[in-house]
């Protein structure tokens, strides 16, 4: 048995100026910027979402700007198999996460648990 | 003074089969499909998100599949002016909502209040 649910929203920005991108989305959504939590790479600005809300990050990318969904799970392999049965396909592994593509065309990522209350509120899959 | 915050996530699907698209995302995210709430047009499947969570809808579209953000507000014109000052631009009005484009390239929509607790939890702008 494993668990998953919507974990977050990643705002992918094709930009040379991540600080300005992060500032725009921080102000647009009225969410403060978190202190740096990825000291190893500097391609993210994380926004501070209240309580159990989904996490939101602004990411500097090379591909065209878009928004993508993260699904949080305690077992990425089991979740990938579940989603493949629903028609999704694996695209690639990047660091600790797995990029997948929905049958409807959007790319999304499987990541480890991100939000508070994951244990009690995520969906349970047999 | 007006208010706004992140209202929801719209999963735009270029598809002839909205039912299958809605079913995939319902199962992928572990969220039930709501009974039809847009009796006038049939281009939406709404997912049932718990409590004060953002709303999530699967929308049948003509353009390429993507995900877009809705910002909920009690004053669309005032919110559009605020976001223009931050660098966003207006794209078009569609029914009761306004499509805008972020300086980072993503399109998003301004819509009326959607989530519960909008009044108490949205950001206040002077």
Tab-separated table of C-alpha atoms in Angstrom:
chain	number	residue	atom	x	y	z
A	1	UNK	CA	0.000	0.000	0.000
A	2	UNK	CA	1.229	3.492	-0.753
A	3	UNK	CA	-0.089	7.051	-0.580
A	4	UNK	CA	-0.233	10.108	-2.825
A	5	UNK	CA	-2.017	13.372	-3.449
A	6	UNK	CA	-1.581	16.713	-5.180
A	7	UNK	CA	1.554	18.117	-3.629
A	8	UNK	CA	2.223	21.366	-5.360
A	9	UNK	CA	2.392	23.676	-8.249
A	10	UNK	CA	5.652	24.530	-9.968
A	11	UNK	CA	5.726	27.743	-11.982
A	12	UNK	CA	8.366	27.023	-14.652
A	13	UNK	CA	9.863	30.223	-15.975
A	14	UNK	CA	12.168	30.488	-18.980
A	15	UNK	CA	14.131	33.436	-17.675
A	16	UNK	CA	17.648	34.678	-16.939
A	17	UNK	CA	16.307	36.531	-13.913
A	18	UNK	CA	14.889	34.110	-11.385
A	19	UNK	CA	14.751	36.778	-8.673
A	20	UNK	CA	12.400	38.953	-10.722
A	21	UNK	CA	10.295	35.932	-11.675
A	22	UNK	CA	10.007	34.906	-8.038
A	23	UNK	CA	9.155	38.446	-7.002
A	24	UNK	CA	6.390	38.726	-9.599
A	25	UNK	CA	4.696	35.521	-8.484
A	26	UNK	CA	5.181	36.330	-4.804
A	27	UNK	CA	3.423	39.649	-5.288
A	28	UNK	CA	0.822	38.337	-7.709
A	29	UNK	CA	-0.260	35.569	-5.338
A	30	UNK	CA	0.377	37.535	-2.133
A	31	UNK	CA	2.711	34.862	-0.750
A	32	UNK	CA	6.065	35.622	0.865
A	33	UNK	CA	9.273	34.174	-0.493
A	34	UNK	CA	10.778	31.512	1.754
A	35	UNK	CA	14.412	31.674	2.800
A	36	UNK	CA	16.542	29.528	0.485
A	37	UNK	CA	15.909	25.834	1.091
A	38	UNK	CA	17.902	24.421	-1.829
A	39	UNK	CA	21.433	25.570	-0.997
A	40	UNK	CA	22.910	23.185	-3.581
A	41	UNK	CA	21.174	24.579	-6.626
A	42	UNK	CA	19.750	28.005	-7.153
A	43	UNK	CA	17.053	27.416	-9.706
A	44	UNK	CA	14.126	27.701	-7.256
A	45	UNK	CA	12.249	30.363	-5.348
A	46	UNK	CA	9.775	28.819	-2.885
A	47	UNK	CA	6.652	30.679	-1.845
A	48	UNK	CA	5.349	30.400	1.686
A	49	UNK	CA	1.900	28.804	1.518
A	50	UNK	CA	-0.179	28.671	4.686
A	51	UNK	CA	-0.943	25.541	6.719
A	52	UNK	CA	-1.679	22.423	4.740
A	53	UNK	CA	-1.868	24.249	1.371
A	54	UNK	CA	-0.035	22.881	-1.646
A	55	UNK	CA	3.559	24.010	-2.017
A	56	UNK	CA	4.365	26.526	-4.743
A	57	UNK	CA	7.763	27.034	-6.289
A	58	UNK	CA	9.027	29.257	-9.081
A	59	UNK	CA	11.601	27.351	-11.127
A	60	UNK	CA	14.081	28.655	-13.676
A	61	UNK	CA	13.940	26.391	-16.744
A	62	UNK	CA	15.344	26.127	-20.267
A	63	UNK	CA	12.076	25.024	-21.908
A	64	UNK	CA	9.148	27.345	-22.523
A	65	UNK	CA	7.401	28.794	-19.503
A	66	UNK	CA	4.507	26.806	-18.108
A	67	UNK	CA	2.939	25.567	-14.881
A	68	UNK	CA	3.183	21.954	-13.785
A	69	UNK	CA	1.686	19.809	-11.065
A	70	UNK	CA	3.673	17.822	-8.502
A	71	UNK	CA	2.094	14.695	-7.053
A	72	UNK	CA	3.561	13.883	-3.643
A	73	UNK	CA	3.938	10.232	-2.699
A	74	UNK	CA	5.704	7.994	-0.208
A	75	UNK	CA	6.564	5.476	-2.965
A	76	UNK	CA	7.488	6.946	-6.333
A	77	UNK	CA	7.822	3.563	-8.081
A	78	UNK	CA	4.434	2.289	-6.871
A	79	UNK	CA	2.815	5.605	-7.795
A	80	UNK	CA	4.394	5.542	-11.271
A	81	UNK	CA	3.010	2.030	-11.831
A	82	UNK	CA	-0.444	3.149	-10.664
A	83	UNK	CA	-0.399	6.134	-13.016
A	84	UNK	CA	0.889	4.073	-15.943
A	85	UNK	CA	-2.176	1.860	-15.557
A	86	UNK	CA	-4.294	5.017	-15.889
A	87	UNK	CA	-2.532	5.931	-19.138
A	88	UNK	CA	0.367	8.154	-18.074
A	89	UNK	CA	3.931	7.465	-19.220
A	90	UNK	CA	7.353	7.968	-17.685
A	91	UNK	CA	9.492	10.681	-19.261
A	92	UNK	CA	12.669	10.783	-17.164
A	93	UNK	CA	14.139	10.694	-13.700
A	94	UNK	CA	15.630	13.954	-12.460
A	95	UNK	CA	17.421	13.811	-9.110
A	96	UNK	CA	14.923	12.401	-6.609
A	97	UNK	CA	11.814	12.931	-8.719
A	98	UNK	CA	10.205	11.362	-11.739
A	99	UNK	CA	8.810	13.330	-14.667
A	100	UNK	CA	5.680	11.790	-16.204
A	101	UNK	CA	3.285	12.776	-18.971
A	102	UNK	CA	-0.495	12.525	-18.662
A	103	UNK	CA	-2.561	10.974	-21.450
A	104	UNK	CA	-3.954	14.500	-21.846
A	105	UNK	CA	-0.477	15.821	-22.643
A	106	UNK	CA	0.650	17.733	-19.536
A	107	UNK	CA	3.930	16.835	-17.906
A	108	UNK	CA	3.928	16.476	-14.133
A	109	UNK	CA	6.322	15.226	-11.453
A	110	UNK	CA	6.249	12.598	-8.754
A	111	UNK	CA	8.040	13.844	-5.656
A	112	UNK	CA	8.379	12.834	-2.020
A	113	UNK	CA	5.920	14.075	0.611
A	114	UNK	CA	5.897	17.904	0.678
A	115	UNK	CA	2.823	19.201	2.485
A	116	UNK	CA	2.027	18.914	6.147
A	117	UNK	CA	-0.591	16.311	7.029
A	118	UNK	CA	0.509	14.043	4.167
A	119	UNK	CA	0.300	11.008	6.420
A	120	UNK	CA	-3.261	11.630	7.529
A	121	UNK	CA	-4.746	13.202	4.405
A	122	UNK	CA	-3.135	11.622	1.340
A	123	UNK	CA	-5.046	9.001	-0.666
A	124	UNK	CA	-4.296	5.357	0.159
A	125	UNK	CA	-3.803	2.988	-2.783
A	126	UNK	CA	-3.762	-0.795	-2.522
B	1	UNK	CA	-9.469	48.125	-1.173
B	2	UNK	CA	-9.909	44.733	-2.793
B	3	UNK	CA	-8.874	41.166	-2.118
B	4	UNK	CA	-7.323	38.281	-4.039
B	5	UNK	CA	-5.440	35.010	-3.701
B	6	UNK	CA	-4.651	31.834	-5.582
B	7	UNK	CA	-8.053	30.384	-6.378
B	8	UNK	CA	-7.432	27.292	-8.392
B	9	UNK	CA	-5.755	25.212	-10.955
B	10	UNK	CA	-7.273	24.581	-14.360
B	11	UNK	CA	-6.035	21.529	-16.233
B	12	UNK	CA	-6.532	22.511	-19.888
B	13	UNK	CA	-6.833	19.458	-22.097
B	14	UNK	CA	-6.833	19.479	-25.889
B	15	UNK	CA	-9.104	16.499	-26.273
B	16	UNK	CA	-12.299	15.290	-27.917
B	17	UNK	CA	-13.029	13.172	-24.865
B	18	UNK	CA	-13.519	15.370	-21.805
B	19	UNK	CA	-14.973	12.491	-19.780
B	20	UNK	CA	-11.795	10.432	-20.139
B	21	UNK	CA	-9.632	13.465	-19.390
B	22	UNK	CA	-11.661	14.200	-16.254
B	23	UNK	CA	-11.504	10.580	-15.179
B	24	UNK	CA	-7.729	10.412	-15.576
B	25	UNK	CA	-7.147	13.502	-13.425
B	26	UNK	CA	-9.745	12.415	-10.880
B	27	UNK	CA	-7.971	9.094	-10.432
B	28	UNK	CA	-4.457	10.528	-10.682
B	29	UNK	CA	-5.114	13.082	-7.933
B	30	UNK	CA	-7.506	10.903	-5.933
B	31	UNK	CA	-10.277	13.513	-6.064
B	32	UNK	CA	-13.901	12.725	-6.860
B	33	UNK	CA	-15.674	14.337	-9.793
B	34	UNK	CA	-18.298	16.865	-8.718
B	35	UNK	CA	-21.809	16.715	-10.097
B	36	UNK	CA	-22.138	19.072	-13.083
B	37	UNK	CA	-22.095	22.692	-11.950
B	38	UNK	CA	-21.930	24.358	-15.354
B	39	UNK	CA	-25.203	23.283	-16.912
B	40	UNK	CA	-24.863	25.885	-19.672
B	41	UNK	CA	-21.615	24.665	-21.142
B	42	UNK	CA	-20.082	21.245	-20.969
B	43	UNK	CA	-16.397	21.959	-21.294
B	44	UNK	CA	-15.574	21.423	-17.594
B	45	UNK	CA	-15.171	18.577	-15.141
B	46	UNK	CA	-14.736	19.874	-11.585
B	47	UNK	CA	-12.858	17.864	-8.986
B	48	UNK	CA	-13.970	17.838	-5.392
B	49	UNK	CA	-11.165	19.354	-3.323
B	50	UNK	CA	-11.439	19.197	0.462
B	51	UNK	CA	-12.165	22.128	2.760
B	52	UNK	CA	-10.447	25.377	1.888
B	53	UNK	CA	-8.203	23.816	-0.795
B	54	UNK	CA	-7.848	25.456	-4.206
B	55	UNK	CA	-10.454	24.454	-6.768
B	56	UNK	CA	-9.377	22.161	-9.596
B	57	UNK	CA	-11.128	21.856	-12.923
B	58	UNK	CA	-10.380	19.886	-16.061
B	59	UNK	CA	-11.239	22.005	-19.091
B	60	UNK	CA	-11.625	20.956	-22.718
B	61	UNK	CA	-9.696	23.445	-24.884
B	62	UNK	CA	-8.674	24.016	-28.506
B	63	UNK	CA	-5.111	25.155	-27.741
B	64	UNK	CA	-2.355	22.806	-26.619
B	65	UNK	CA	-2.787	21.086	-23.263
B	66	UNK	CA	-1.378	22.887	-20.269
B	67	UNK	CA	-2.116	23.840	-16.664
B	68	UNK	CA	-3.070	27.365	-15.685
B	69	UNK	CA	-3.586	29.269	-12.466
B	70	UNK	CA	-6.771	31.101	-11.485
B	71	UNK	CA	-6.489	34.073	-9.155
B	72	UNK	CA	-9.740	34.666	-7.285
B	73	UNK	CA	-10.716	38.244	-6.495
B	74	UNK	CA	-13.683	40.318	-5.423
B	75	UNK	CA	-12.746	43.068	-7.924
B	76	UNK	CA	-11.411	41.888	-11.273
B	77	UNK	CA	-10.696	45.387	-12.601
B	78	UNK	CA	-8.767	46.477	-9.494
B	79	UNK	CA	-6.836	43.199	-9.491
B	80	UNK	CA	-5.980	43.570	-13.189
B	81	UNK	CA	-4.628	47.076	-12.532
B	82	UNK	CA	-2.567	45.786	-9.595
B	83	UNK	CA	-1.090	42.981	-11.701
B	84	UNK	CA	-0.388	45.295	-14.649
B	85	UNK	CA	1.758	47.387	-12.312
B	86	UNK	CA	3.713	44.212	-11.517
B	87	UNK	CA	4.319	43.596	-15.227
B	88	UNK	CA	1.417	41.373	-16.317
B	89	UNK	CA	-0.728	42.237	-19.335
B	90	UNK	CA	-4.366	41.711	-20.232
B	91	UNK	CA	-5.026	39.177	-22.991
B	92	UNK	CA	-8.822	38.998	-23.283
B	93	UNK	CA	-12.099	38.873	-21.422
B	94	UNK	CA	-13.964	35.567	-21.590
B	95	UNK	CA	-17.418	35.493	-20.015
B	96	UNK	CA	-17.002	36.652	-16.413
B	97	UNK	CA	-13.241	36.191	-16.233
B	98	UNK	CA	-10.156	37.949	-17.535
B	99	UNK	CA	-7.223	36.177	-19.151
B	100	UNK	CA	-3.837	37.741	-18.348
B	101	UNK	CA	-0.236	36.919	-19.151
B	102	UNK	CA	2.562	37.037	-16.587
B	103	UNK	CA	5.868	38.746	-17.429
B	104	UNK	CA	7.304	35.224	-17.148
B	105	UNK	CA	5.064	34.057	-20.005
B	106	UNK	CA	2.330	31.952	-18.370
B	107	UNK	CA	-1.285	32.804	-18.990
B	108	UNK	CA	-3.588	32.881	-15.992
B	109	UNK	CA	-7.150	33.984	-15.238
B	110	UNK	CA	-8.799	36.397	-12.864
B	111	UNK	CA	-12.075	34.975	-11.578
B	112	UNK	CA	-14.572	35.713	-8.837
B	113	UNK	CA	-14.197	34.203	-5.356
B	114	UNK	CA	-14.106	30.390	-5.563
B	115	UNK	CA	-12.729	28.892	-2.376
B	116	UNK	CA	-14.337	28.874	1.022
B	117	UNK	CA	-12.847	31.335	3.496
B	118	UNK	CA	-12.054	33.832	0.739
B	119	UNK	CA	-13.328	36.691	2.875
B	120	UNK	CA	-11.157	35.896	5.871
B	121	UNK	CA	-8.045	34.529	4.192
B	122	UNK	CA	-7.497	36.373	0.910
B	123	UNK	CA	-4.839	39.076	0.672
B	124	UNK	CA	-6.032	42.673	1.139
B	125	UNK	CA	-4.694	45.252	-1.317
B	126	UNK	CA	-4.967	49.009	-0.829
